[in-house]
PDB file of C-alpha atoms and ligand atoms in Angstrom:
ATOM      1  CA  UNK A  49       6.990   7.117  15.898  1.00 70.00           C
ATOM      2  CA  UNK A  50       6.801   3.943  13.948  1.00 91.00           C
ATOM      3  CA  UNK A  51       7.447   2.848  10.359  1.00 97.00           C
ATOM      4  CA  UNK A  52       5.554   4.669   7.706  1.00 98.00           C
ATOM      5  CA  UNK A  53       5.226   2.280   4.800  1.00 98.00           C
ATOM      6  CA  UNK A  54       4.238   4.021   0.902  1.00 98.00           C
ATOM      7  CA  UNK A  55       2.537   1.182  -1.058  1.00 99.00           C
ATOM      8  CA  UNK A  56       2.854   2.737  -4.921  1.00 98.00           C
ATOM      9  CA  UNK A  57       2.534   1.370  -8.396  1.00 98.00           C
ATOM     10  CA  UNK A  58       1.623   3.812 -10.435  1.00 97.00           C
ATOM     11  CA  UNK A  59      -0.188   1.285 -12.572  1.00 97.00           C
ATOM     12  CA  UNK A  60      -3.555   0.104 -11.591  1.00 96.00           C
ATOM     13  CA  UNK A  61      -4.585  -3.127 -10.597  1.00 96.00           C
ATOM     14  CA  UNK A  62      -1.252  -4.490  -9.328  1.00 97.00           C
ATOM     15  CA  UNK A  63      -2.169  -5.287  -6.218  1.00 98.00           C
ATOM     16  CA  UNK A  64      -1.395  -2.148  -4.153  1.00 98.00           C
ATOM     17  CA  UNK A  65      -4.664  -1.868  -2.139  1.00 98.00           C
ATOM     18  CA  UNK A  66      -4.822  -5.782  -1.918  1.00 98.00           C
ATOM     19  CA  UNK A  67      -1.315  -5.691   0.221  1.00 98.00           C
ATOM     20  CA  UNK A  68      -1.936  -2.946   2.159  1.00 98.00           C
ATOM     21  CA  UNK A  69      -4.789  -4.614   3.423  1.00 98.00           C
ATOM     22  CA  UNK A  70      -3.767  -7.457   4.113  1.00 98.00           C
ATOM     23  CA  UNK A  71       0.045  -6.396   5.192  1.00 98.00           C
ATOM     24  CA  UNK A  72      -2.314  -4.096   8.077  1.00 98.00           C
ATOM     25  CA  UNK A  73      -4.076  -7.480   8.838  1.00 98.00           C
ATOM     26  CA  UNK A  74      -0.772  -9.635   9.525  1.00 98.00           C
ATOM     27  CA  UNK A  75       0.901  -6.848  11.189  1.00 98.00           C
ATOM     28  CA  UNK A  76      -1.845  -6.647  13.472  1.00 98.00           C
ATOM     29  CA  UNK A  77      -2.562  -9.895  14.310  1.00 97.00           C
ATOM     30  CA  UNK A  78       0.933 -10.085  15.796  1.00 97.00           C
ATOM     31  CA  UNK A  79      -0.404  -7.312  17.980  1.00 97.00           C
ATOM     32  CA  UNK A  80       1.315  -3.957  16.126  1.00 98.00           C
ATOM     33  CA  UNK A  81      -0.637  -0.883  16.206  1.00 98.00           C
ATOM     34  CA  UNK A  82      -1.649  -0.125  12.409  1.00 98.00           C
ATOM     35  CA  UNK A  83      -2.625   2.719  10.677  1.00 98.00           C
ATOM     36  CA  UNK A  84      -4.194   2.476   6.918  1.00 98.00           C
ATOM     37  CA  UNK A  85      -4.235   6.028   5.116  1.00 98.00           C
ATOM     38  CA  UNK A  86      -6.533   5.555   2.417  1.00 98.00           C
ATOM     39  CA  UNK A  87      -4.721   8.022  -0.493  1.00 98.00           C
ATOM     40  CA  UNK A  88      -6.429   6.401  -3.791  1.00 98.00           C
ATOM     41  CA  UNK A  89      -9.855   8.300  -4.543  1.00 97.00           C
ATOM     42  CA  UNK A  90     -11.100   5.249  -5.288  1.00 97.00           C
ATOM     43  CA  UNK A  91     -11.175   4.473  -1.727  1.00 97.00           C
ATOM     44  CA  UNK A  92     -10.811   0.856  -1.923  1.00 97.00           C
ATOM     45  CA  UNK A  93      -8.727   0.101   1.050  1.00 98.00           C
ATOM     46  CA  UNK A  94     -12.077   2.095   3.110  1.00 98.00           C
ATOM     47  CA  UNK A  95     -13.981  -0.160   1.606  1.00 96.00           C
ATOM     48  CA  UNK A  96     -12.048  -3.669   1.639  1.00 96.00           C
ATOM     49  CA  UNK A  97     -11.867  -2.426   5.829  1.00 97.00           C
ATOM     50  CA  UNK A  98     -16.108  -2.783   5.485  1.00 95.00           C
ATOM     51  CA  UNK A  99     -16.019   0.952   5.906  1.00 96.00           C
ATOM     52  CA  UNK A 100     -18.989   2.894   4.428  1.00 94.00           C
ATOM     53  CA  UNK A 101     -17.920   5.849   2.427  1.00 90.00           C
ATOM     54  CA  UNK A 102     -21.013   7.413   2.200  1.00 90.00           C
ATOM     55  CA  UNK A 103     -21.584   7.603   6.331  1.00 92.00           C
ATOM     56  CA  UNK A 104     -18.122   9.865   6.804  1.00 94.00           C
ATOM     57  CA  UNK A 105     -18.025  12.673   8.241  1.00 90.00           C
ATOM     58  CA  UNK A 106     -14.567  13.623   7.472  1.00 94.00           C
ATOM     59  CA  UNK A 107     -11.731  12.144   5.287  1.00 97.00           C
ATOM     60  CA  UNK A 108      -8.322  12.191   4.631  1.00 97.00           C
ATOM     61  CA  UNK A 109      -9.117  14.939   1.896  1.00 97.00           C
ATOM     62  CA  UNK A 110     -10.402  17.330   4.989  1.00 96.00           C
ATOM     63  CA  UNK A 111      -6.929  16.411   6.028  1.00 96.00           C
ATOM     64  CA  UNK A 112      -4.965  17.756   3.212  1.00 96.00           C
ATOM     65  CA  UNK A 113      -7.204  20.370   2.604  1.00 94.00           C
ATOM     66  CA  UNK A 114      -6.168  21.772   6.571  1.00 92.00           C
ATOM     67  CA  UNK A 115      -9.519  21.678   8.019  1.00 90.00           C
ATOM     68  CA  UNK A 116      -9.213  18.768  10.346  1.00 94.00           C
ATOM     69  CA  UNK A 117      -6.386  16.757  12.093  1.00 94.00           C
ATOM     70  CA  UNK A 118      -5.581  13.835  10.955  1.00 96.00           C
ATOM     71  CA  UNK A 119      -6.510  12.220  14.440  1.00 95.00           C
ATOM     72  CA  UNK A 120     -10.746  13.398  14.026  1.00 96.00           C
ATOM     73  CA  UNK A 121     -11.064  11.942  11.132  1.00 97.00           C
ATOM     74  CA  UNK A 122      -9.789   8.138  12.199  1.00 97.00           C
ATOM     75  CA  UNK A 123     -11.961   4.988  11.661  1.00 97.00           C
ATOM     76  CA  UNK A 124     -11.918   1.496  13.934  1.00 96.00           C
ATOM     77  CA  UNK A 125     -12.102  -0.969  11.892  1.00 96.00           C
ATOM     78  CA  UNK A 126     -13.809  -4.533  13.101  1.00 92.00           C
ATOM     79  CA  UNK A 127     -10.134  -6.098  13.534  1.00 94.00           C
ATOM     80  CA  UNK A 128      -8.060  -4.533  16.676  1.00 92.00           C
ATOM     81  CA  UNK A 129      -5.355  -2.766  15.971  1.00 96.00           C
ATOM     82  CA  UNK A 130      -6.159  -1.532  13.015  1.00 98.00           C
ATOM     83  CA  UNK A 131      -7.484   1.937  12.139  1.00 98.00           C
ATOM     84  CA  UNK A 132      -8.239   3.958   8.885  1.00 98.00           C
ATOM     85  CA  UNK A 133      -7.993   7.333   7.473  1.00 98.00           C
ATOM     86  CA  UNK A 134     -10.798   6.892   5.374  1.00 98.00           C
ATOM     87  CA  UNK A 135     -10.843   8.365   1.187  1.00 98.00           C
ATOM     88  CA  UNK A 136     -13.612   9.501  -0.258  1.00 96.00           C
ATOM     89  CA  UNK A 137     -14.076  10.492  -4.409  1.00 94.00           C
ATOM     90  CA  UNK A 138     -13.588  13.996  -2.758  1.00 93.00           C
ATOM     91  CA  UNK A 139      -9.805  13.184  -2.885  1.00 96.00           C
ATOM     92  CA  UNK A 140      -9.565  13.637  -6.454  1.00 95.00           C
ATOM     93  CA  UNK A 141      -9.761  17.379  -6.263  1.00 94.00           C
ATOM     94  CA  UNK A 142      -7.126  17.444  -3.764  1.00 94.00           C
ATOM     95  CA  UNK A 143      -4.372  16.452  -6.906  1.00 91.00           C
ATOM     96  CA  UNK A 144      -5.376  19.861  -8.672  1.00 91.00           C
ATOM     97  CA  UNK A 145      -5.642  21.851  -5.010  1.00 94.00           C
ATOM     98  CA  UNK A 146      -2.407  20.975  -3.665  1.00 93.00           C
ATOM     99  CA  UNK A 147      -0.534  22.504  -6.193  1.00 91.00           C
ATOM    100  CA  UNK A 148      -1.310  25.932  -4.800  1.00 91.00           C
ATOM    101  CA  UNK A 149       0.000  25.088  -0.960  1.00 91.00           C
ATOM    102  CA  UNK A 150       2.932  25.762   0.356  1.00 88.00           C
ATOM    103  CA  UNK A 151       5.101  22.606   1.267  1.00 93.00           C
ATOM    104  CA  UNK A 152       2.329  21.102  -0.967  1.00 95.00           C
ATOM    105  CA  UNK A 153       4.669  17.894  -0.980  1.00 97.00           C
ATOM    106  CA  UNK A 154       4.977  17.512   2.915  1.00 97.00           C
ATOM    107  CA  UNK A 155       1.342  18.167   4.041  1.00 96.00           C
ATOM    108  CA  UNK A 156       0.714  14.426   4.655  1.00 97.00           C
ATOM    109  CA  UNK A 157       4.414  14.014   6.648  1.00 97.00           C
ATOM    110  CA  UNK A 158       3.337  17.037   8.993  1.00 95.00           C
ATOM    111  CA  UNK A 159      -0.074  15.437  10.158  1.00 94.00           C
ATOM    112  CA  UNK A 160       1.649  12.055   9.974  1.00 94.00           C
ATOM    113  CA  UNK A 161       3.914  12.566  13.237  1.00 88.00           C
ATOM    114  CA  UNK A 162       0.866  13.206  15.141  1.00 84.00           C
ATOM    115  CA  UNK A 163      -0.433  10.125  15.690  1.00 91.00           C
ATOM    116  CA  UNK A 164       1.648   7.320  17.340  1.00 93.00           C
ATOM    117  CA  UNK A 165       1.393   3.528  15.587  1.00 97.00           C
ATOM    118  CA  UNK A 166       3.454   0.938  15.154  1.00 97.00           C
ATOM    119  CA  UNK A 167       2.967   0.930  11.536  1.00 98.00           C
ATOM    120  CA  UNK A 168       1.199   3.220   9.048  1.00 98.00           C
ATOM    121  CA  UNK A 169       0.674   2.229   5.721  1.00 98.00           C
ATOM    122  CA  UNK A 170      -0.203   4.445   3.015  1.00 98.00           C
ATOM    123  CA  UNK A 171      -2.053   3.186   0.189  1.00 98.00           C
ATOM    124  CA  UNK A 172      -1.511   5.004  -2.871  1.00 98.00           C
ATOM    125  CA  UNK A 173      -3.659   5.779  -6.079  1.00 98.00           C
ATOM    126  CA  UNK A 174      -2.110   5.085  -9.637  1.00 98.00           C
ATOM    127  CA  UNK A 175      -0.249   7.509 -10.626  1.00 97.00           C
ATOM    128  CA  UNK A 176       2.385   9.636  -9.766  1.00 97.00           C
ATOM    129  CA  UNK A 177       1.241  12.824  -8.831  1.00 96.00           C
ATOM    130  CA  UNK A 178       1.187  14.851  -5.474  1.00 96.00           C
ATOM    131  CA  UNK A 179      -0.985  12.434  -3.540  1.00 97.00           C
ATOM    132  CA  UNK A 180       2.209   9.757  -4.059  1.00 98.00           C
ATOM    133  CA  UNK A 181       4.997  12.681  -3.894  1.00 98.00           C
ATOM    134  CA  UNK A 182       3.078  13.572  -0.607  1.00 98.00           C
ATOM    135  CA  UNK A 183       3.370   9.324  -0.029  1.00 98.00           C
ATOM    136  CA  UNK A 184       6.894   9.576  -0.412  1.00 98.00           C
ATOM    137  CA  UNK A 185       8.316  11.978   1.809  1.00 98.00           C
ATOM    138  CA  UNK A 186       6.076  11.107   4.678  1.00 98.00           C
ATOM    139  CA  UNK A 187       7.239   7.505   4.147  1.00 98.00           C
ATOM    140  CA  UNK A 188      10.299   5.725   6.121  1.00 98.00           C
ATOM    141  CA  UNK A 189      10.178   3.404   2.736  1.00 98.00           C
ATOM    142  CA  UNK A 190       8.437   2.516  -0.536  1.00 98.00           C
ATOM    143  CA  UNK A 191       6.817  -1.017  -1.009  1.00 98.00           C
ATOM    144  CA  UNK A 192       6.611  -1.775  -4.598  1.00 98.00           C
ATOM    145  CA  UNK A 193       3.420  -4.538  -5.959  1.00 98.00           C
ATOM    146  CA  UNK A 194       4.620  -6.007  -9.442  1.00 97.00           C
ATOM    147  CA  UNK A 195       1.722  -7.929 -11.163  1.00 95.00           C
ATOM    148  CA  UNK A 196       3.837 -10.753 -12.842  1.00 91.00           C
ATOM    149  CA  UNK A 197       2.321  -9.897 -16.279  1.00 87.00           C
ATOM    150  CA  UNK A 198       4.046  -9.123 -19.363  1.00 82.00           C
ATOM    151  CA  UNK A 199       4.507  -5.203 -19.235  1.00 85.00           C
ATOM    152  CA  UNK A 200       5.634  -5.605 -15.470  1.00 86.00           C
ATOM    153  CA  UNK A 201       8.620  -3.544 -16.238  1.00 88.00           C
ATOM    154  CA  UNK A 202       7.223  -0.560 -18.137  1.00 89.00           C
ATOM    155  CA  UNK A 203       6.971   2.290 -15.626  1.00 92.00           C
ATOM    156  CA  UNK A 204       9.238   0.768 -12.829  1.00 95.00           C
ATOM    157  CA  UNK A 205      11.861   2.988 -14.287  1.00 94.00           C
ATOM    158  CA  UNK A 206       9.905   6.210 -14.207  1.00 96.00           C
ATOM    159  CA  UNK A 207       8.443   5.285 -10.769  1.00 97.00           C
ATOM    160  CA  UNK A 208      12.389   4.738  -9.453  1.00 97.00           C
ATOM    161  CA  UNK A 209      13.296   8.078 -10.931  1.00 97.00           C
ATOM    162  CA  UNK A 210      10.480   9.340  -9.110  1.00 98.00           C
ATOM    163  CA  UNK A 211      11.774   7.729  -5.235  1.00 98.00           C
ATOM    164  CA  UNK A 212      15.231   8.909  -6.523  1.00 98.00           C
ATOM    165  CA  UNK A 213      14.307  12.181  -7.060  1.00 98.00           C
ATOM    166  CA  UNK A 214      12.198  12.239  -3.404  1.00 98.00           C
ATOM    167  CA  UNK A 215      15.125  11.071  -1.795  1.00 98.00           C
ATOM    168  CA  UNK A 216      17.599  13.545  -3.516  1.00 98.00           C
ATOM    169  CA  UNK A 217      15.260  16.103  -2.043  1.00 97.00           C
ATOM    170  CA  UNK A 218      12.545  16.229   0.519  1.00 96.00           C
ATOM    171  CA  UNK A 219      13.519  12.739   2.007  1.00 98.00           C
ATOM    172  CA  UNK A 220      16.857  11.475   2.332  1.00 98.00           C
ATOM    173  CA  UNK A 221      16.151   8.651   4.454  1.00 97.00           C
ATOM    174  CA  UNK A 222      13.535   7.442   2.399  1.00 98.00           C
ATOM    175  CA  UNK A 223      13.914   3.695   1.654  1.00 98.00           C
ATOM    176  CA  UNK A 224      13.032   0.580  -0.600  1.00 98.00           C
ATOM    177  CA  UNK A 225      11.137  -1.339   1.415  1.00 98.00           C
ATOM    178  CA  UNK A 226      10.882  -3.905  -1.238  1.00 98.00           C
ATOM    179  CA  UNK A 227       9.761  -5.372  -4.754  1.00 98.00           C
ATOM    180  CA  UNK A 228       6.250  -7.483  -4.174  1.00 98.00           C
ATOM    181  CA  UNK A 229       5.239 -10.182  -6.647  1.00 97.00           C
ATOM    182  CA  UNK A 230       1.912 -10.552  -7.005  1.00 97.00           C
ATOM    183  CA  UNK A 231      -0.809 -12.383  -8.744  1.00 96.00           C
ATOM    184  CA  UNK A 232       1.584 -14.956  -9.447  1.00 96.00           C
ATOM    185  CA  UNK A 233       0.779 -17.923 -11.317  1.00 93.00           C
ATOM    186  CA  UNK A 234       3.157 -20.858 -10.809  1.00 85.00           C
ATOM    187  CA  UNK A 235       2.167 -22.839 -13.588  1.00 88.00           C
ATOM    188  CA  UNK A 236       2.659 -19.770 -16.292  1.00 88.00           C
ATOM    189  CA  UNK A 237       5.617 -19.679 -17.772  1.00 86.00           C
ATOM    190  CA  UNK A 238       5.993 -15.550 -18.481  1.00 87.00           C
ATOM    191  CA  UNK A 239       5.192 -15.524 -14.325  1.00 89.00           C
ATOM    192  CA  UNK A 240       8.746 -17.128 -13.772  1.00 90.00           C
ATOM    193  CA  UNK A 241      10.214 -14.904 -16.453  1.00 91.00           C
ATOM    194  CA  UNK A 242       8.806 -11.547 -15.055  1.00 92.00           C
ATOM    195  CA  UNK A 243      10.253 -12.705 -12.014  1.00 94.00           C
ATOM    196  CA  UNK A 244      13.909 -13.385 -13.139  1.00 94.00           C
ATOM    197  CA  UNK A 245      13.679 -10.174 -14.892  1.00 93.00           C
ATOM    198  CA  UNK A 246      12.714  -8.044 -11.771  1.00 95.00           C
ATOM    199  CA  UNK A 247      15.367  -9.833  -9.819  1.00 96.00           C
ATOM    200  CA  UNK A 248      17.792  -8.944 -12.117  1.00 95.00           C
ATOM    201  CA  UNK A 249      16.790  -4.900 -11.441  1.00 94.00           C
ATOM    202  CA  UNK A 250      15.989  -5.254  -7.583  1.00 96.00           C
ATOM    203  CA  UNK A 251      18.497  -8.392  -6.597  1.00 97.00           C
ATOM    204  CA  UNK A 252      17.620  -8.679  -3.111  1.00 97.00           C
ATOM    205  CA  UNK A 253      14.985  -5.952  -2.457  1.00 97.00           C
ATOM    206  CA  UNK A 254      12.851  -8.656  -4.011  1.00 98.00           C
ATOM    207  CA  UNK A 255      10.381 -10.020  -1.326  1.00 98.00           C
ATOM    208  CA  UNK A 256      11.380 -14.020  -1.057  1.00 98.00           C
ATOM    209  CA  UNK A 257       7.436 -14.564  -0.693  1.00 98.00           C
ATOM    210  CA  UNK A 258       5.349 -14.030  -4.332  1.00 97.00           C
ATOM    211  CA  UNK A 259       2.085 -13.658  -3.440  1.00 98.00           C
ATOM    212  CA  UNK A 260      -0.408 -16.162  -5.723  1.00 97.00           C
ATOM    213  CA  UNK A 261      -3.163 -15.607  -7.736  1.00 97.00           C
ATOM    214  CA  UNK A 262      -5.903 -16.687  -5.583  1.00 97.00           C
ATOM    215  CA  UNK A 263      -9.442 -16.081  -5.892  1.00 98.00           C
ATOM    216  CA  UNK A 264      -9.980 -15.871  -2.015  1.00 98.00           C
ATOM    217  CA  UNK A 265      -7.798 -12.505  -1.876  1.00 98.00           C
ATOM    218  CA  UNK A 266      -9.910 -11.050  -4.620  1.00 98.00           C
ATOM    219  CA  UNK A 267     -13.238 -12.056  -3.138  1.00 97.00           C
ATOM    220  CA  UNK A 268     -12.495 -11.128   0.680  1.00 97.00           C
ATOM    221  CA  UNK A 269     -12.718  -7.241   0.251  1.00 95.00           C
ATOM    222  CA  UNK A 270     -16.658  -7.623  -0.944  1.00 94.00           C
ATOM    223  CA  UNK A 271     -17.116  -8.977   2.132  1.00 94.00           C
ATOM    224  CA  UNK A 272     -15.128  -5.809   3.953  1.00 94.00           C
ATOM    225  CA  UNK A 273     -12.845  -8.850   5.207  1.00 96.00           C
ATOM    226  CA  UNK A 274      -9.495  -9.070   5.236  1.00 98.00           C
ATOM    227  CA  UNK A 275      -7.883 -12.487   3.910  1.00 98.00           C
ATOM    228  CA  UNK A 276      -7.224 -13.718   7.334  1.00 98.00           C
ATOM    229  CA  UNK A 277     -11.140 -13.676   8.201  1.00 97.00           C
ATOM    230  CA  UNK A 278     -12.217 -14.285   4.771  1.00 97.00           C
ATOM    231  CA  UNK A 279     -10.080 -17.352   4.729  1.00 98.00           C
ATOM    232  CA  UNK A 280      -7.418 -17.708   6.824  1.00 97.00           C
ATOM    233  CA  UNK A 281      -6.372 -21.123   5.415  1.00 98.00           C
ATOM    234  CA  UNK A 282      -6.184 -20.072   1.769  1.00 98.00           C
ATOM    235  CA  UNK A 283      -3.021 -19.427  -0.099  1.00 98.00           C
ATOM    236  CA  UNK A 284      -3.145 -16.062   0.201  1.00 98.00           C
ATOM    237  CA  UNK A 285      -3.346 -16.028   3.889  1.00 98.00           C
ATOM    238  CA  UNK A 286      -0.271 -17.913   4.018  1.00 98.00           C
ATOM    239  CA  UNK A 287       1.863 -15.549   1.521  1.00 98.00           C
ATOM    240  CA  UNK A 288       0.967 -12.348   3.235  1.00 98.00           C
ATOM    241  CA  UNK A 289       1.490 -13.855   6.246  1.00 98.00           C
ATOM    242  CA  UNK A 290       5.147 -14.850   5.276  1.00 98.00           C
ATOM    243  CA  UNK A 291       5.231 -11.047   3.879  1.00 98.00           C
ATOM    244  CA  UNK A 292       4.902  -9.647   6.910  1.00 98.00           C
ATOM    245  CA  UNK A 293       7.672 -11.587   8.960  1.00 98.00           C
ATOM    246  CA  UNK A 294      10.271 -10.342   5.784  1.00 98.00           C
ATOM    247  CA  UNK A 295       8.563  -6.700   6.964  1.00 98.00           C
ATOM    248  CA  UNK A 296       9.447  -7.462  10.679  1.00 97.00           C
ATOM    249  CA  UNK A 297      12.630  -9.198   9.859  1.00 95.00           C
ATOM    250  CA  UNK A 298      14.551  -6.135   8.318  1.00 86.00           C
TER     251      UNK A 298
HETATM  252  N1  ADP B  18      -3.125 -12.225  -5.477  1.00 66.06           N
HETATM  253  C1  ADP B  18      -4.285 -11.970  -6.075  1.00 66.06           C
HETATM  254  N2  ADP B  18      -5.013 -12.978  -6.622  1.00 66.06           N
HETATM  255  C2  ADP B  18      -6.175 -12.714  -7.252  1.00 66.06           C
HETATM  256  N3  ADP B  18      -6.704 -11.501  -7.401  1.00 66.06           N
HETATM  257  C3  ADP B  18      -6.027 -10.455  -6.880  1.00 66.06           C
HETATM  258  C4  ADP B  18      -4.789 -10.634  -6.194  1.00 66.06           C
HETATM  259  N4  ADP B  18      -4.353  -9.402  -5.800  1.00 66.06           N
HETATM  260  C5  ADP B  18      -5.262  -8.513  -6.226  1.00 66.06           C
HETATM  261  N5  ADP B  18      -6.268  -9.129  -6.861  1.00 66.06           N
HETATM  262  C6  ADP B  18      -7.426  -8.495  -7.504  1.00 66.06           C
HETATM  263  O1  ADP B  18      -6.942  -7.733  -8.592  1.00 66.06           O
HETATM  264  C7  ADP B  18      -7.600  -6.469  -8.653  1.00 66.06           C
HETATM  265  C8  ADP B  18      -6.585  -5.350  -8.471  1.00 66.06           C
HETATM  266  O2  ADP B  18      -6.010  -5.429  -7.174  1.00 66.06           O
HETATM  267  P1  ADP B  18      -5.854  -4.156  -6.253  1.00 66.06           P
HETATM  268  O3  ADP B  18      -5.228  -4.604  -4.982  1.00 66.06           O
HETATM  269  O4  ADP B  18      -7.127  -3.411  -6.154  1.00 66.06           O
HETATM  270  O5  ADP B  18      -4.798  -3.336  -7.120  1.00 66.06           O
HETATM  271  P2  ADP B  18      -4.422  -1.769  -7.069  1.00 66.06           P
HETATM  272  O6  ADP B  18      -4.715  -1.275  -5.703  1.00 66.06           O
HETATM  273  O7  ADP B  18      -2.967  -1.746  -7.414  1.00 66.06           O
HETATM  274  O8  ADP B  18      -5.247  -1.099  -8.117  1.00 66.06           O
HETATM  275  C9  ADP B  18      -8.654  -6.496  -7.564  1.00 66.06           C
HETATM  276  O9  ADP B  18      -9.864  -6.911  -8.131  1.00 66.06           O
HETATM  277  C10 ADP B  18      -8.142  -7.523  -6.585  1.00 66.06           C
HETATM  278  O10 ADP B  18      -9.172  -8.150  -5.870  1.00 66.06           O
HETATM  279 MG1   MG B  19      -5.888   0.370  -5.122  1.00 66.06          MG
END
């Protein structure tokens, strides 16, 4: 089995399904196996992989739901190494559903140690519910995207209480992965301040990489491209590329 990584934020737009992207696409150009389990609704990470949500059979909701494995409903994607567990909008009613299964919080972990990669990374949707809880204790550790915007730090408290609580229970071993800074703007001077401030709550579970605004990252997934084929030059490239030696490096 290899590391199951939980990307969460329960705020939208921080940058979750950006990093999990291209985290998958670093990883795997250094040749690890990599799994992306779509868990946001939205199903942007299917998308940003050039997956077409309206030609699947099957879904990660099928999953959850028990009718499938998790291994019939995989994708390829056009980079090696890296396959999906596709979302569709269907996944939305899976939030209300769950709540009437038994183990409703481990159904993800137990069709997780099926399939063997070096990495899966689970991208989650904003909020908090049982799609994350389910996140969380299938997940060796949590990876944390923090826009560097003014209200950075309202809901990082709730969403520790939340890990804390997962790891007083269903998952002891659960870690922090890390703090991610993202969409940061060097030139701003709240960016630098956001950062101080999250350093004082996370010391060294702060990634030493911040990961820059840079158009290139937001254009690349309407092209179903990760950064590293979109532009492998750009900024952005370069940061999530650092990212993912911290990743190995721990
Ligand atoms: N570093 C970045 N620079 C510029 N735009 C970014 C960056 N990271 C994310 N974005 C853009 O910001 C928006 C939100 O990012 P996304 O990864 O979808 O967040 P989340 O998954 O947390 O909702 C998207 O339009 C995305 O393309
Ligand atoms: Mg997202």
């Amino acid at each position: 089995m290899g590391k199951v990584i939980a990307v969460l934020n329960q705020k939208g737009g921080v940058g979750k399904t950006t990093s999990t992207i291209n985290i998958a696409a670093g990883l795997a150009k250094k040749g690890r196996s990599v799994l992306v389990v779509d868990l946001d609704p939205q199903a942007n990470a299917t998308s940003g992989f050039g997956i077409d949500k309206n030609a699947l059979q099957s879904s990660i909701y099928s999953v959850l739901s028990g009718s499938v494995q998790l291994s019939q409903i995989l994708v390829a994607t056009n980079i090696d190494n890296i396959h999906v567990a596709p979302a569709t909008t269907e996944l939305a009613a899976a939030e209300q559903e769950l709540v009437a299964v038994a183990n409703r919080e481990s159904v993800l972990k137990q069709t997780i140690t099926s399939v063997p990669y070096d990495y899966i990374l689970i991208d989650c949707p904003p909020s908090l519910g049982l799609l994350s809880i389910n996140a969380l204790v299938a997940a060796d550790s949590v990876l944390i995207p923090v826009q560097t915007e003014f209200f950075a730090l309202e809901g990082l408290g709730l969403l520790m209480q939340t890990v804390q609580r997962v790891q007083a229970g269903l998952n002891p071993s659960l870690k922090l992965e890390g703090v991610l800074m993202t969409m940061v703007d060097t030139r701003n001077v709240l960016s630098g301040q956001v950062i101080d401030e999250v350093k004082k709550h996370f010391g060294d579970y702060v990634f030493k990489t911040y990961i820059p605004r840079n158009v290139r990252l937001a254009e690349s997934p309407s092209f179903g491209k990760t950064i590293f084929e979109h532009d492998k030059w750009s900024k952005g490239a370069k940061a999530y590329k650092q990212v993912v030696k911290e990743i190995e490096s721990r």
